[in-house]
Coordinates of C-alpha atoms in Angstrom, one line a residue:
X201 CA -246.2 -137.6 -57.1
X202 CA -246.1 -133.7 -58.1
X203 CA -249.0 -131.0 -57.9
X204 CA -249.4 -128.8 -60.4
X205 CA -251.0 -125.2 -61.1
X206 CA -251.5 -123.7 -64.5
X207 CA -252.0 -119.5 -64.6
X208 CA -253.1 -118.0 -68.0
X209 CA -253.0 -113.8 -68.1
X210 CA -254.2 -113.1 -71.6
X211 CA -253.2 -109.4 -71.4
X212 CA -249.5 -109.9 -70.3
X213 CA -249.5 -112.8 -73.1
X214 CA -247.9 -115.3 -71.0
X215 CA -248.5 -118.4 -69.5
X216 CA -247.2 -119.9 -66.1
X217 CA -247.0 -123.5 -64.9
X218 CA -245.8 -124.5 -61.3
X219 CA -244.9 -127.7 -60.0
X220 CA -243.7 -129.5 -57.4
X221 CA -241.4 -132.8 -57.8
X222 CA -240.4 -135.2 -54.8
X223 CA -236.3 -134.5 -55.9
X224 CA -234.0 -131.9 -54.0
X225 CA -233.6 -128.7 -56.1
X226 CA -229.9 -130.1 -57.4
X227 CA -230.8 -132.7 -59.0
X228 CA -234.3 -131.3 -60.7
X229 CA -231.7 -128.6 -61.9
X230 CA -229.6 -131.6 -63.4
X231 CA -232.3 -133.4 -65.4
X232 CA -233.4 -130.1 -66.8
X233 CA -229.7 -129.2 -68.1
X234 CA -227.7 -132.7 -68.8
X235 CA -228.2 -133.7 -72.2
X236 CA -228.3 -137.4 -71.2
X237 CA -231.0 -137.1 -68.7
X238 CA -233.3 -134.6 -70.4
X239 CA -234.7 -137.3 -73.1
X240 CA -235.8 -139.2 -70.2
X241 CA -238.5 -137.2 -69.6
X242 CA -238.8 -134.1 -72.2
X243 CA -241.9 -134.1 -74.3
X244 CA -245.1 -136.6 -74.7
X245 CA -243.9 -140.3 -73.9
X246 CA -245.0 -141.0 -77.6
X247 CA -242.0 -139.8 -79.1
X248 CA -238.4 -140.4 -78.5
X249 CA -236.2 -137.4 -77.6
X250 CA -232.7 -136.0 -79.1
X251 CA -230.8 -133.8 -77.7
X252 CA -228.6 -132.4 -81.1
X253 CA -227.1 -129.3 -79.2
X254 CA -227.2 -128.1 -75.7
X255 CA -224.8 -125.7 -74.9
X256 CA -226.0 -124.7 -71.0
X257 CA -224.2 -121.5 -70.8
X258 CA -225.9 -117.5 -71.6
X259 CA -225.5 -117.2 -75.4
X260 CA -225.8 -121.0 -76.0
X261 CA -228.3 -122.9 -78.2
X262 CA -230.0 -126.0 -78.0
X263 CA -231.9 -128.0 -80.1
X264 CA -234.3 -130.9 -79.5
X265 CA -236.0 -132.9 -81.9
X266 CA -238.9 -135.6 -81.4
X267 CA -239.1 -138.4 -83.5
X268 CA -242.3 -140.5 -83.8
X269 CA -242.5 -144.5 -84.4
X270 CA -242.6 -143.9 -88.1
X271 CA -240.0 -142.0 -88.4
X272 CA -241.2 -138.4 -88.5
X273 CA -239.3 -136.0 -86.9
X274 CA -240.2 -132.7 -84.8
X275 CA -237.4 -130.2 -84.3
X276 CA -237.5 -127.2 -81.6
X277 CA -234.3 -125.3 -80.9
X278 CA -233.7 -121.7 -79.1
X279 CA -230.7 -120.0 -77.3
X280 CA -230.3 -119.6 -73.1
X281 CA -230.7 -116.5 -72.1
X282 CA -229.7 -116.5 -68.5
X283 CA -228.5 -119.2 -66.7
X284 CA -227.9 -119.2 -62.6
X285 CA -227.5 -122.7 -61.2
X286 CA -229.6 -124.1 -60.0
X287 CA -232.0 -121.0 -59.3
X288 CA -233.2 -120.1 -62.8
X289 CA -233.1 -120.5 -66.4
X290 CA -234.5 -118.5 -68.9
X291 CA -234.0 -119.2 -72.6
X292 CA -236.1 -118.8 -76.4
X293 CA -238.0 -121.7 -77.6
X294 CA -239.1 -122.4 -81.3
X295 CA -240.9 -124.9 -82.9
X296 CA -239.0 -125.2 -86.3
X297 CA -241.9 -126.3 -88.3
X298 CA -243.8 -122.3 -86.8
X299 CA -240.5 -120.8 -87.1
X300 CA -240.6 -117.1 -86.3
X301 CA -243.0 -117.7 -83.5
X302 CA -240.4 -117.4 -80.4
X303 CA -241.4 -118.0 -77.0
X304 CA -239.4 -116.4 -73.9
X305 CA -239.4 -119.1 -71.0
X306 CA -238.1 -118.4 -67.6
X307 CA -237.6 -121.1 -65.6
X308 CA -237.4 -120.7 -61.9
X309 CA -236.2 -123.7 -59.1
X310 CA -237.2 -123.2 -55.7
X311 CA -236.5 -125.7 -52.5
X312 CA -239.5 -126.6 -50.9
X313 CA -240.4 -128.4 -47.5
X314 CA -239.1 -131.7 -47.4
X315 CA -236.4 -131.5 -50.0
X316 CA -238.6 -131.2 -52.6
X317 CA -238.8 -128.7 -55.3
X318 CA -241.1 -126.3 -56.8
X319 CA -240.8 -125.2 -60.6
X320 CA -242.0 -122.5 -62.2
X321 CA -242.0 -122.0 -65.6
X322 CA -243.2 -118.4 -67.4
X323 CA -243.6 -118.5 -71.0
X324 CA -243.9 -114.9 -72.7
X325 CA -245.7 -115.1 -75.9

């Protein structure tokens, strides 16, 4: 089980979500940057995940895309900004469809009592 907290600062524009998973801080780092673990859990259960490119490295892209039971498909792509394993990772984030409308996220791994780890993501609109 994790526990979550949700901060929104309207005048900063950005929005920050903490959590805390049962998992030592190596392995939460791994399922957030190996492309054969991240469709396990990215995005609503509803849709399947694909990992087309993830290139974990500053100056590489990735691209996602979510594909529904008929078919449809969702695309979201951006490019890592910084990378320091496994301590943070900050990169863009689109949504293809609202392209032009770039997020900055900065995600941030921290160990926790009892092997467990906390992240928190920032998201600068």
């Amino acid at each position: 089980m994790s526990k979550s907290e949700t901060v929104v600062d309207g005048e900063q524009l950005t929005y920050s979500m903490s959590r805390i998973f049962d998992a030592p801080r190596e392995l939460v780092w791994k399922v957030y940057t190996d492309p054969t673990l991240l469709p396990k859990w990215w995005g609503p259960r509803k849709y399947t995940t694909i990992v087309d490119k993830m290139d974990v490295r500053e100056g590489g892209g990735w691209r996602f895309i979510h594909r529904d039971e008929e078919g449809n498909e969702y695309g979201f792509r951006g490019v890592y900004k910084e990378v320091v394993a496994p301590q943070r990772l900050t990169y863009t984030f689109e949504f293809e469809p609202m392209a032009g409308h770039i997020i900055t996220d900065s995600a941030t791994f921290a160990d926790v009592e009892n092997g467990k780890t906390r992240v928190t993501v920032v998201s600068h609109f």
